[in-house]
Amino acid sequence: RLVGGMDGQWEQWIYRALTFLVTSCPCALVVSIPLSFFAGIGGASHEGILIKGSNYLETLSQVKTVVFDKTGTLTKGVFEVTAVHHSDMDEQKLLEYAALAECASSHPISKSLQKAYGKAIDRSRVTDIQESSGHGVTAVVDGHTVAAGNSKLMVQLGIPYHDCHSVGTIIHMAVDGQYAGHIVISDVVKPNAKAAIAALHKAGVEKTVMLTGDRAKVADHVAQRLGVDEVHSELLPADKVAQVEQLLSRSGGKLAFVGDGINDAPVLTRADIGIAMGALGSDAAIEAADVVLMDDDPAKIALAMRISRRTLRIVYENIVFALAVKAVCLVLGAIGIANMWLAIGADVGVMVLAVLNATRALSAGKE
Ligand code: ADP
Ligand code: MG
């Protein structure tokens, strides 16, 4: 009776139900959202920015605080020896001790000392190498114990040292437990660093912070030149983590840490998003980071943020557009105005348009 009573209408309701079913198919969303993220990541990689997943693209768009390491991140990490002070030893001899003691370290300071020494290093002359991060190294060179590092290392070893008034990074040297003078080395800021900080502020970053294990004198000088808002110096790797944790609890938005991974791999993982320098950076940093800048250019951070925001805008455009068109078609279908052809057309049409829109994320870096 029920079926019989509805007679002709029966067929019509089934037709409308099927129209409804076709219209409500979510394939425009299912296809276009991952595609937009893929395209965004692809567009970023064109610019030399490796983003390890679409969730990082989303976090990147919400960054409000950017924390930088100094050496190798804002500066080139290529130190030149500018002076040798308070040394009774021949300068070249002191440099030789320093270069030999540093022969196993991958720190930019040690590489620069080896370069300044200029000769081939015979590793068989060096034994008992011990590197302590944020301090320096100790080793036995030709039977003499050599220590090369900052004032913290000298304090640790109980060796009195001379302070230095030059603006520069200081490598205090001790040979056989006796102070042997210090080597003043200096680094240069990356040509793009100042513009990079300005671009971040322009992109809506509220605070830029520099954390470094280097001396306050050098850190303040660099921070002032670059226009960084806040600077903390003479930090050990663990102090950097503590600083980042404090900043995380204070700031509203997301926090990004940018470093080269030498003594800062723990902070790279701790931050909401870790950005590593790919060319100079250590393998540990590239592993620990969520975003890798292949050419070490700090200006790429603001670019990455722009790409992420544009990609997310495209994703939202697609969601709103697809849902709006579908809602209209569903209403039309329910009251019997839309037929099956309109439903199929709307479904496929919305999907094609959403996919085309998603491919715009590929060129997100160009604008
Ligand atoms: P940054 O935070 O600037 O990257 P690090 O944490 O790597 O600096 O190092 C902090 C400080 O520790 C350096 O400025 C230097 O004085 C000292 N130091 C670290 N490693 C070495 C090393 N291999 N040789 C000499 N000094 C070192
Ligand atoms: Mg470093």
mmCIF file of C-alpha atoms and ligand atoms in Angstrom:
data_model
loop_
_atom_site.group_PDB
_atom_site.id
_atom_site.type_symbol
_atom_site.label_atom_id
_atom_site.label_comp_id
_atom_site.label_asym_id
_atom_site.label_seq_id
_atom_site.Cartn_x
_atom_site.Cartn_y
_atom_site.Cartn_z
ATOM 1 C CA ARG A 1 0.000 0.000 0.000
ATOM 2 C CA LEU A 2 2.754 2.379 0.969
ATOM 3 C CA VAL A 3 4.624 1.855 -2.282
ATOM 4 C CA GLY A 4 1.451 1.750 -4.299
ATOM 5 C CA GLY A 5 0.152 4.919 -2.660
ATOM 6 C CA MET A 6 3.126 6.974 -3.771
ATOM 7 C CA ASP A 7 2.891 5.687 -7.311
ATOM 8 C CA GLY A 8 4.745 7.987 -9.700
ATOM 9 C CA GLN A 9 6.331 9.990 -6.902
ATOM 10 C CA TRP A 10 8.317 7.004 -5.830
ATOM 11 C CA GLU A 11 10.552 7.186 -8.877
ATOM 12 C CA GLN A 12 10.996 10.927 -8.447
ATOM 13 C CA TRP A 13 12.183 10.642 -4.832
ATOM 14 C CA ILE A 14 14.735 8.019 -5.718
ATOM 15 C CA TYR A 15 15.978 10.265 -8.521
ATOM 16 C CA ARG A 16 16.301 13.201 -6.103
ATOM 17 C CA ALA A 17 18.058 11.049 -3.532
ATOM 18 C CA LEU A 18 20.598 9.947 -6.134
ATOM 19 C CA THR A 19 21.108 13.565 -7.248
ATOM 20 C CA PHE A 20 21.719 14.423 -3.604
ATOM 21 C CA LEU A 21 24.211 11.614 -3.273
ATOM 22 C CA VAL A 22 26.190 12.704 -6.328
ATOM 23 C CA THR A 23 26.196 16.352 -5.254
ATOM 24 C CA SER A 24 27.371 15.598 -1.753
ATOM 25 C CA CYS A 25 30.432 13.688 -2.961
ATOM 26 C CA PRO A 26 33.391 15.469 -1.310
ATOM 27 C CA CYS A 27 35.953 14.716 -4.012
ATOM 28 C CA ALA A 28 36.733 18.398 -4.697
ATOM 29 C CA LEU A 29 37.955 18.731 -1.103
ATOM 30 C CA VAL A 30 39.604 15.340 -0.912
ATOM 31 C CA VAL A 31 41.595 15.962 -4.082
ATOM 32 C CA SER A 32 42.381 19.661 -3.842
ATOM 33 C CA ILE A 33 43.470 20.051 -0.212
ATOM 34 C CA PRO A 34 46.419 17.624 -0.290
ATOM 35 C CA LEU A 35 47.227 18.878 -3.778
ATOM 36 C CA SER A 36 47.446 22.492 -2.547
ATOM 37 C CA PHE A 37 49.857 21.471 0.201
ATOM 38 C CA PHE A 38 51.896 19.419 -2.259
ATOM 39 C CA ALA A 39 52.038 22.371 -4.626
ATOM 40 C CA GLY A 40 53.029 24.727 -1.776
ATOM 41 C CA ILE A 41 55.852 22.406 -0.721
ATOM 42 C CA GLY A 42 56.885 22.060 -4.378
ATOM 43 C CA GLY A 43 56.868 25.832 -4.878
ATOM 44 C CA ALA A 44 58.975 26.285 -1.749
ATOM 45 C CA SER A 45 61.516 23.691 -2.882
ATOM 46 C CA HIS A 46 61.907 25.673 -6.107
ATOM 47 C CA GLU A 47 63.119 28.527 -3.938
ATOM 48 C CA GLY A 48 65.578 26.296 -2.082
ATOM 49 C CA ILE A 49 63.329 25.793 0.952
ATOM 50 C CA LEU A 50 62.797 22.184 1.990
ATOM 51 C CA ILE A 51 59.611 21.792 4.059
ATOM 52 C CA LYS A 52 59.298 18.330 5.584
ATOM 53 C CA GLY A 53 55.499 18.117 5.777
ATOM 54 C CA SER A 54 52.244 19.972 5.242
ATOM 55 C CA ASN A 55 51.693 20.408 8.996
ATOM 56 C CA TYR A 56 54.875 22.521 9.107
ATOM 57 C CA LEU A 57 53.480 24.654 6.302
ATOM 58 C CA GLU A 58 50.506 25.379 8.535
ATOM 59 C CA THR A 59 52.646 26.133 11.619
ATOM 60 C CA LEU A 60 54.898 28.377 9.556
ATOM 61 C CA SER A 61 51.952 30.573 8.654
ATOM 62 C CA GLN A 62 51.254 31.249 12.350
ATOM 63 C CA VAL A 63 54.783 32.171 13.461
ATOM 64 C CA LYS A 64 54.948 35.269 15.683
ATOM 65 C CA THR A 65 58.396 34.863 17.277
ATOM 66 C CA VAL A 66 61.594 34.024 15.408
ATOM 67 C CA VAL A 67 64.659 33.033 17.438
ATOM 68 C CA PHE A 68 68.075 32.971 15.761
ATOM 69 C CA ASP A 69 71.394 31.441 16.559
ATOM 70 C CA LYS A 70 74.214 33.830 15.717
ATOM 71 C CA THR A 71 77.217 31.982 14.339
ATOM 72 C CA GLY A 72 76.520 30.503 10.921
ATOM 73 C CA THR A 73 72.920 31.689 10.928
ATOM 74 C CA LEU A 74 73.058 35.486 10.972
ATOM 75 C CA THR A 75 76.816 35.598 10.461
ATOM 76 C CA LYS A 76 78.799 33.698 7.861
ATOM 77 C CA GLY A 77 80.578 31.518 10.425
ATOM 78 C CA VAL A 78 83.865 32.088 8.625
ATOM 79 C CA PHE A 79 86.174 33.736 11.134
ATOM 80 C CA GLU A 80 89.351 35.612 10.255
ATOM 81 C CA VAL A 81 92.158 35.879 12.759
ATOM 82 C CA THR A 82 92.472 39.610 13.503
ATOM 83 C CA ALA A 83 95.031 39.637 16.330
ATOM 84 C CA VAL A 84 97.015 37.613 18.829
ATOM 85 C CA HIS A 85 97.404 39.195 22.278
ATOM 86 C CA HIS A 86 99.467 38.569 25.427
ATOM 87 C CA SER A 87 101.405 35.714 23.913
ATOM 88 C CA ASP A 88 105.031 35.006 24.765
ATOM 89 C CA MET A 89 105.034 32.363 22.113
ATOM 90 C CA ASP A 90 105.588 32.960 18.428
ATOM 91 C CA GLU A 91 102.207 33.761 16.808
ATOM 92 C CA GLN A 92 102.558 31.034 14.226
ATOM 93 C CA LYS A 93 103.415 28.502 16.933
ATOM 94 C CA LEU A 94 100.321 29.472 18.941
ATOM 95 C CA LEU A 95 98.152 29.176 15.847
ATOM 96 C CA GLU A 96 99.677 25.772 15.171
ATOM 97 C CA TYR A 97 98.745 24.578 18.667
ATOM 98 C CA ALA A 98 95.246 25.945 18.252
ATOM 99 C CA ALA A 99 94.735 24.378 14.813
ATOM 100 C CA LEU A 100 96.067 21.000 15.933
ATOM 101 C CA ALA A 101 93.990 20.942 19.118
ATOM 102 C CA GLU A 102 90.905 21.816 17.061
ATOM 103 C CA CYS A 103 91.582 19.264 14.315
ATOM 104 C CA ALA A 104 88.626 17.033 15.161
ATOM 105 C CA SER A 105 85.981 19.683 15.796
ATOM 106 C CA SER A 106 83.346 20.689 13.257
ATOM 107 C CA HIS A 107 82.655 24.058 14.909
ATOM 108 C CA PRO A 108 83.036 27.052 12.538
ATOM 109 C CA ILE A 109 85.663 28.468 14.932
ATOM 110 C CA SER A 110 87.803 25.370 14.659
ATOM 111 C CA LYS A 111 87.517 25.264 10.874
ATOM 112 C CA SER A 112 88.565 28.910 10.711
ATOM 113 C CA LEU A 113 91.585 28.328 12.970
ATOM 114 C CA GLN A 114 92.688 25.420 10.802
ATOM 115 C CA LYS A 115 92.359 27.616 7.739
ATOM 116 C CA ALA A 116 94.317 30.446 9.353
ATOM 117 C CA TYR A 117 97.120 28.015 10.187
ATOM 118 C CA GLY A 118 97.211 27.218 6.481
ATOM 119 C CA LYS A 119 99.334 24.066 6.556
ATOM 120 C CA ALA A 120 98.333 20.425 6.392
ATOM 121 C CA ILE A 121 97.435 19.031 9.782
ATOM 122 C CA ASP A 122 99.182 15.896 10.962
ATOM 123 C CA ARG A 123 96.577 14.308 13.190
ATOM 124 C CA SER A 124 99.008 11.765 14.598
ATOM 125 C CA ARG A 125 100.568 14.575 16.685
ATOM 126 C CA VAL A 126 97.270 15.040 18.554
ATOM 127 C CA THR A 127 95.791 12.743 21.190
ATOM 128 C CA ASP A 128 93.191 12.895 23.970
ATOM 129 C CA ILE A 129 90.930 15.387 22.217
ATOM 130 C CA GLN A 130 87.985 16.520 24.309
ATOM 131 C CA GLU A 131 85.456 18.998 23.038
ATOM 132 C CA SER A 132 83.010 20.549 25.447
ATOM 133 C CA SER A 133 80.187 22.360 23.706
ATOM 134 C CA GLY A 134 79.936 26.061 24.450
ATOM 135 C CA HIS A 135 83.402 26.020 26.016
ATOM 136 C CA GLY A 136 86.096 24.831 23.612
ATOM 137 C CA VAL A 137 88.523 21.953 23.288
ATOM 138 C CA THR A 138 91.423 20.410 25.165
ATOM 139 C CA ALA A 139 93.939 18.047 23.596
ATOM 140 C CA VAL A 140 97.477 16.780 23.903
ATOM 141 C CA VAL A 141 99.661 18.120 21.081
ATOM 142 C CA ASP A 142 103.268 16.862 20.793
ATOM 143 C CA GLY A 143 103.036 15.839 24.449
ATOM 144 C CA HIS A 144 101.839 19.267 25.650
ATOM 145 C CA THR A 145 98.323 19.707 26.992
ATOM 146 C CA VAL A 146 96.642 22.466 25.031
ATOM 147 C CA ALA A 147 93.330 24.162 25.865
ATOM 148 C CA ALA A 148 91.577 26.432 23.380
ATOM 149 C CA GLY A 149 88.260 28.036 24.190
ATOM 150 C CA ASN A 150 86.425 30.901 25.849
ATOM 151 C CA SER A 151 86.699 32.347 29.347
ATOM 152 C CA LYS A 152 84.311 29.671 30.663
ATOM 153 C CA LEU A 153 86.845 27.015 29.674
ATOM 154 C CA MET A 154 89.667 28.902 31.423
ATOM 155 C CA VAL A 155 87.555 29.223 34.582
ATOM 156 C CA GLN A 156 86.750 25.516 34.397
ATOM 157 C CA LEU A 157 90.462 24.658 34.152
ATOM 158 C CA GLY A 158 91.380 27.193 36.847
ATOM 159 C CA ILE A 159 93.721 29.145 34.587
ATOM 160 C CA PRO A 160 93.860 32.940 35.043
ATOM 161 C CA TYR A 161 93.291 34.758 31.750
ATOM 162 C CA HIS A 162 93.478 38.267 30.301
ATOM 163 C CA ASP A 163 90.214 39.844 29.240
ATOM 164 C CA CYS A 164 90.115 41.392 25.807
ATOM 165 C CA HIS A 165 88.646 44.760 24.884
ATOM 166 C CA SER A 166 88.334 44.202 21.143
ATOM 167 C CA VAL A 167 84.972 43.442 19.618
ATOM 168 C CA GLY A 168 85.569 39.907 18.495
ATOM 169 C CA THR A 169 85.333 36.288 19.502
ATOM 170 C CA ILE A 170 88.209 35.345 21.791
ATOM 171 C CA ILE A 171 90.003 32.012 21.842
ATOM 172 C CA HIS A 172 91.983 31.838 25.066
ATOM 173 C CA MET A 173 94.929 29.461 24.847
ATOM 174 C CA ALA A 174 96.656 27.547 27.583
ATOM 175 C CA VAL A 175 99.671 25.287 27.084
ATOM 176 C CA ASP A 176 100.732 22.909 29.850
ATOM 177 C CA GLY A 177 98.402 24.657 32.267
ATOM 178 C CA GLN A 178 99.953 28.095 31.637
ATOM 179 C CA TYR A 179 98.040 30.927 29.999
ATOM 180 C CA ALA A 180 99.496 31.463 26.523
ATOM 181 C CA GLY A 181 97.552 34.471 25.250
ATOM 182 C CA HIS A 182 94.441 34.758 23.165
ATOM 183 C CA ILE A 183 93.554 34.784 19.518
ATOM 184 C CA VAL A 184 90.986 37.381 18.438
ATOM 185 C CA ILE A 185 88.858 36.215 15.552
ATOM 186 C CA SER A 186 85.968 37.976 13.895
ATOM 187 C CA ASP A 187 83.052 36.998 11.791
ATOM 188 C CA VAL A 188 81.029 39.021 9.305
ATOM 189 C CA VAL A 189 77.237 39.258 9.179
ATOM 190 C CA LYS A 190 75.571 37.737 6.142
ATOM 191 C CA PRO A 191 74.792 40.374 3.518
ATOM 192 C CA ASN A 192 71.066 39.562 3.624
ATOM 193 C CA ALA A 193 70.694 39.302 7.391
ATOM 194 C CA LYS A 194 69.512 42.849 8.052
ATOM 195 C CA ALA A 195 66.986 42.745 5.210
ATOM 196 C CA ALA A 196 65.845 39.320 6.431
ATOM 197 C CA ILE A 197 65.000 40.659 9.902
ATOM 198 C CA ALA A 198 63.168 43.628 8.389
ATOM 199 C CA ALA A 199 61.213 41.320 6.066
ATOM 200 C CA LEU A 200 60.143 39.178 9.025
ATOM 201 C CA HIS A 201 58.810 42.202 10.892
ATOM 202 C CA LYS A 202 56.972 43.205 7.731
ATOM 203 C CA ALA A 203 55.496 39.707 7.431
ATOM 204 C CA GLY A 204 53.885 40.109 10.855
ATOM 205 C CA VAL A 205 56.523 38.586 13.138
ATOM 206 C CA GLU A 206 56.192 40.378 16.480
ATOM 207 C CA LYS A 207 59.546 39.550 17.988
ATOM 208 C CA THR A 208 62.998 38.544 16.773
ATOM 209 C CA VAL A 209 65.483 37.165 19.286
ATOM 210 C CA MET A 210 69.154 36.214 18.983
ATOM 211 C CA LEU A 211 70.660 33.540 21.242
ATOM 212 C CA THR A 212 74.376 32.888 21.217
ATOM 213 C CA GLY A 213 77.164 31.257 23.150
ATOM 214 C CA ASP A 214 79.510 34.032 22.104
ATOM 215 C CA ARG A 215 80.574 37.066 24.189
ATOM 216 C CA ALA A 216 78.118 39.849 24.993
ATOM 217 C CA LYS A 217 80.343 42.387 23.230
ATOM 218 C CA VAL A 218 80.086 40.620 19.883
ATOM 219 C CA ALA A 219 76.437 39.629 20.328
ATOM 220 C CA ASP A 220 75.276 43.178 21.156
ATOM 221 C CA HIS A 221 77.257 44.586 18.253
ATOM 222 C CA VAL A 222 75.681 42.146 15.767
ATOM 223 C CA ALA A 223 72.164 42.526 17.222
ATOM 224 C CA GLN A 224 72.328 46.295 17.024
ATOM 225 C CA ARG A 225 73.499 46.250 13.419
ATOM 226 C CA LEU A 226 70.747 43.867 12.354
ATOM 227 C CA GLY A 227 67.846 45.348 14.306
ATOM 228 C CA VAL A 228 67.103 42.227 16.370
ATOM 229 C CA ASP A 229 64.649 43.031 19.217
ATOM 230 C CA GLU A 230 66.186 40.946 21.974
ATOM 231 C CA VAL A 231 69.593 39.339 22.524
ATOM 232 C CA HIS A 232 70.952 36.840 25.049
ATOM 233 C CA SER A 233 74.630 35.946 25.023
ATOM 234 C CA GLU A 234 77.182 33.648 26.678
ATOM 235 C CA LEU A 235 74.671 30.801 26.713
ATOM 236 C CA LEU A 236 75.460 27.124 26.933
ATOM 237 C CA PRO A 237 73.376 24.760 24.764
ATOM 238 C CA ALA A 238 71.135 23.999 27.772
ATOM 239 C CA ASP A 239 70.639 27.725 28.448
ATOM 240 C CA LYS A 240 69.402 28.137 24.882
ATOM 241 C CA VAL A 241 66.719 25.518 25.538
ATOM 242 C CA ALA A 242 65.724 27.324 28.756
ATOM 243 C CA GLN A 243 65.465 30.654 26.919
ATOM 244 C CA VAL A 244 63.328 29.130 24.178
ATOM 245 C CA GLU A 245 61.066 27.506 26.757
ATOM 246 C CA GLN A 246 60.582 30.851 28.462
ATOM 247 C CA LEU A 247 59.770 32.511 25.141
ATOM 248 C CA LEU A 248 57.340 29.687 24.306
ATOM 249 C CA SER A 249 55.422 30.273 27.523
ATOM 250 C CA ARG A 250 55.302 34.037 26.967
ATOM 251 C CA SER A 251 54.412 34.340 23.291
ATOM 252 C CA GLY A 252 50.922 33.876 21.912
ATOM 253 C CA GLY A 253 51.721 32.658 18.391
ATOM 254 C CA LYS A 254 54.088 29.965 17.221
ATOM 255 C CA LEU A 255 57.837 30.126 17.733
ATOM 256 C CA ALA A 256 60.428 29.316 15.082
ATOM 257 C CA PHE A 257 64.087 28.635 15.861
ATOM 258 C CA VAL A 258 66.680 29.102 13.150
ATOM 259 C CA GLY A 259 70.105 27.573 13.630
ATOM 260 C CA ASP A 260 72.984 25.662 12.082
ATOM 261 C CA GLY A 261 72.730 22.796 14.538
ATOM 262 C CA ILE A 262 76.217 23.131 15.968
ATOM 263 C CA ASN A 263 75.360 23.187 19.676
ATOM 264 C CA ASP A 264 71.713 23.974 19.004
ATOM 265 C CA ALA A 265 70.100 20.762 17.732
ATOM 266 C CA PRO A 266 68.144 20.410 21.039
ATOM 267 C CA VAL A 267 66.516 23.832 20.556
ATOM 268 C CA LEU A 268 65.681 23.031 16.945
ATOM 269 C CA THR A 269 63.507 20.167 18.166
ATOM 270 C CA ARG A 270 62.064 22.092 21.113
ATOM 271 C CA ALA A 271 60.705 25.026 19.077
ATOM 272 C CA ASP A 272 57.281 24.823 17.395
ATOM 273 C CA ILE A 273 59.161 24.821 14.133
ATOM 274 C CA GLY A 274 62.901 24.278 13.638
ATOM 275 C CA ILE A 275 64.609 25.838 10.643
ATOM 276 C CA ALA A 276 68.142 24.700 9.766
ATOM 277 C CA MET A 277 70.827 26.043 7.512
ATOM 278 C CA GLY A 278 71.392 23.260 4.980
ATOM 279 C CA ALA A 279 74.733 24.140 3.405
ATOM 280 C CA LEU A 280 76.767 25.037 6.487
ATOM 281 C CA GLY A 281 74.631 23.202 9.025
ATOM 282 C CA SER A 282 75.438 19.872 10.585
ATOM 283 C CA ASP A 283 73.686 16.647 9.610
ATOM 284 C CA ALA A 284 72.143 16.571 13.075
ATOM 285 C CA ALA A 285 70.497 19.922 12.390
ATOM 286 C CA ILE A 286 69.127 18.864 9.022
ATOM 287 C CA GLU A 287 67.757 15.758 10.714
ATOM 288 C CA ALA A 288 66.261 17.647 13.679
ATOM 289 C CA ALA A 289 64.777 20.501 11.660
ATOM 290 C CA ASP A 290 61.315 20.762 10.107
ATOM 291 C CA VAL A 291 62.394 23.218 7.447
ATOM 292 C CA VAL A 292 65.815 23.350 5.766
ATOM 293 C CA LEU A 293 67.142 26.404 3.901
ATOM 294 C CA MET A 294 69.376 24.908 1.226
ATOM 295 C CA ASP A 295 71.426 28.040 0.566
ATOM 296 C CA ASP A 296 71.723 29.329 4.164
ATOM 297 C CA ASP A 297 70.037 32.609 3.222
ATOM 298 C CA PRO A 298 68.097 34.022 6.212
ATOM 299 C CA ALA A 299 65.909 36.049 3.835
ATOM 300 C CA LYS A 300 64.281 32.749 2.856
ATOM 301 C CA ILE A 301 62.488 32.580 6.223
ATOM 302 C CA ALA A 302 60.125 35.434 5.381
ATOM 303 C CA LEU A 303 59.658 33.933 1.914
ATOM 304 C CA ALA A 304 58.758 30.565 3.437
ATOM 305 C CA MET A 305 56.191 32.299 5.635
ATOM 306 C CA ARG A 306 54.672 34.057 2.629
ATOM 307 C CA ILE A 307 54.490 30.762 0.713
ATOM 308 C CA SER A 308 52.828 29.044 3.672
ATOM 309 C CA ARG A 309 50.221 31.782 4.077
ATOM 310 C CA ARG A 310 49.413 31.811 0.388
ATOM 311 C CA THR A 311 49.087 28.031 0.316
ATOM 312 C CA LEU A 312 46.694 28.083 3.268
ATOM 313 C CA ARG A 313 44.673 30.860 1.666
ATOM 314 C CA ILE A 314 44.285 28.696 -1.443
ATOM 315 C CA VAL A 315 43.198 25.754 0.725
ATOM 316 C CA TYR A 316 40.526 27.881 2.449
ATOM 317 C CA GLU A 317 39.365 29.326 -0.878
ATOM 318 C CA ASN A 318 38.814 25.812 -2.163
ATOM 319 C CA ILE A 319 36.960 24.686 0.955
ATOM 320 C CA VAL A 320 34.606 27.679 0.936
ATOM 321 C CA PHE A 321 34.044 27.553 -2.828
ATOM 322 C CA ALA A 322 33.350 23.793 -2.923
ATOM 323 C CA LEU A 323 31.026 23.855 0.080
ATOM 324 C CA ALA A 324 29.095 26.879 -1.220
ATOM 325 C CA VAL A 325 28.497 25.410 -4.675
ATOM 326 C CA LYS A 326 27.515 22.062 -3.164
ATOM 327 C CA ALA A 327 25.117 23.680 -0.700
ATOM 328 C CA VAL A 328 23.340 25.531 -3.514
ATOM 329 C CA CYS A 329 23.105 22.352 -5.614
ATOM 330 C CA LEU A 330 21.778 20.356 -2.649
ATOM 331 C CA VAL A 331 19.005 22.874 -2.056
ATOM 332 C CA LEU A 332 18.135 22.940 -5.753
ATOM 333 C CA GLY A 333 18.222 19.131 -5.824
ATOM 334 C CA ALA A 334 15.970 18.832 -2.778
ATOM 335 C CA ILE A 335 13.293 21.059 -4.258
ATOM 336 C CA GLY A 336 13.585 19.284 -7.570
ATOM 337 C CA ILE A 337 15.089 22.037 -9.711
ATOM 338 C CA ALA A 338 18.527 20.471 -10.181
ATOM 339 C CA ASN A 339 18.663 17.314 -12.261
ATOM 340 C CA MET A 340 21.303 14.621 -12.335
ATOM 341 C CA TRP A 341 23.279 16.379 -15.083
ATOM 342 C CA LEU A 342 23.598 19.523 -13.010
ATOM 343 C CA ALA A 343 24.698 17.445 -10.005
ATOM 344 C CA ILE A 344 27.405 15.665 -12.011
ATOM 345 C CA GLY A 345 28.448 18.925 -13.662
ATOM 346 C CA ALA A 346 28.689 20.679 -10.320
ATOM 347 C CA ASP A 347 30.645 17.843 -8.759
ATOM 348 C CA VAL A 348 33.196 17.476 -11.554
ATOM 349 C CA GLY A 349 33.291 21.194 -12.322
ATOM 350 C CA VAL A 350 33.999 22.183 -8.725
ATOM 351 C CA MET A 351 36.693 19.542 -8.537
ATOM 352 C CA VAL A 352 38.420 20.736 -11.718
ATOM 353 C CA LEU A 353 38.291 24.375 -10.616
ATOM 354 C CA ALA A 354 39.568 23.489 -7.132
ATOM 355 C CA VAL A 355 42.430 21.492 -8.640
ATOM 356 C CA LEU A 356 43.332 24.357 -10.964
ATOM 357 C CA ASN A 357 43.263 26.731 -8.003
ATOM 358 C CA ALA A 358 45.462 24.331 -6.015
ATOM 359 C CA THR A 359 48.157 24.404 -8.700
ATOM 360 C CA ARG A 360 48.495 28.161 -8.062
ATOM 361 C CA ALA A 361 50.280 27.221 -4.835
ATOM 362 C CA LEU A 362 53.161 25.986 -7.015
ATOM 363 C CA SER A 363 54.112 29.544 -7.868
ATOM 364 C CA ALA A 364 53.465 30.827 -4.341
ATOM 365 C CA GLY A 365 57.045 31.985 -4.033
ATOM 366 C CA LYS A 366 56.836 34.265 -7.057
ATOM 367 C CA GLU A 367 54.487 36.831 -5.558
HETATM 368 P P1 ADP B 1 76.826 30.184 18.829
HETATM 369 O O1 ADP B 1 75.706 30.214 19.782
HETATM 370 O O2 ADP B 1 77.284 31.572 18.465
HETATM 371 O O3 ADP B 1 76.591 29.342 17.623
HETATM 372 P P2 ADP B 1 78.329 28.108 20.217
HETATM 373 O O4 ADP B 1 77.298 27.744 21.223
HETATM 374 O O5 ADP B 1 78.581 27.147 19.118
HETATM 375 O O6 ADP B 1 78.074 29.572 19.623
HETATM 376 O O7 ADP B 1 79.704 28.373 20.978
HETATM 377 C C1 ADP B 1 79.771 29.313 22.001
HETATM 378 C C2 ADP B 1 81.179 29.707 22.336
HETATM 379 O O8 ADP B 1 81.890 28.584 22.835
HETATM 380 C C3 ADP B 1 81.976 30.206 21.173
HETATM 381 O O9 ADP B 1 81.794 31.582 20.946
HETATM 382 C C4 ADP B 1 83.393 29.881 21.613
HETATM 383 O O10 ADP B 1 83.886 30.898 22.452
HETATM 384 C C5 ADP B 1 83.232 28.620 22.417
HETATM 385 N N1 ADP B 1 83.499 27.424 21.609
HETATM 386 C C6 ADP B 1 82.622 26.499 21.208
HETATM 387 N N2 ADP B 1 83.203 25.530 20.502
HETATM 388 C C7 ADP B 1 84.506 25.865 20.398
HETATM 389 C C8 ADP B 1 85.649 25.281 19.759
HETATM 390 N N3 ADP B 1 85.582 24.157 19.063
HETATM 391 N N4 ADP B 1 86.835 25.933 19.890
HETATM 392 C C9 ADP B 1 86.928 27.061 20.578
HETATM 393 N N5 ADP B 1 85.893 27.668 21.189
HETATM 394 C C10 ADP B 1 84.707 27.086 21.112
HETATM 395 MG MG MG B 2 76.005 27.751 16.548
#
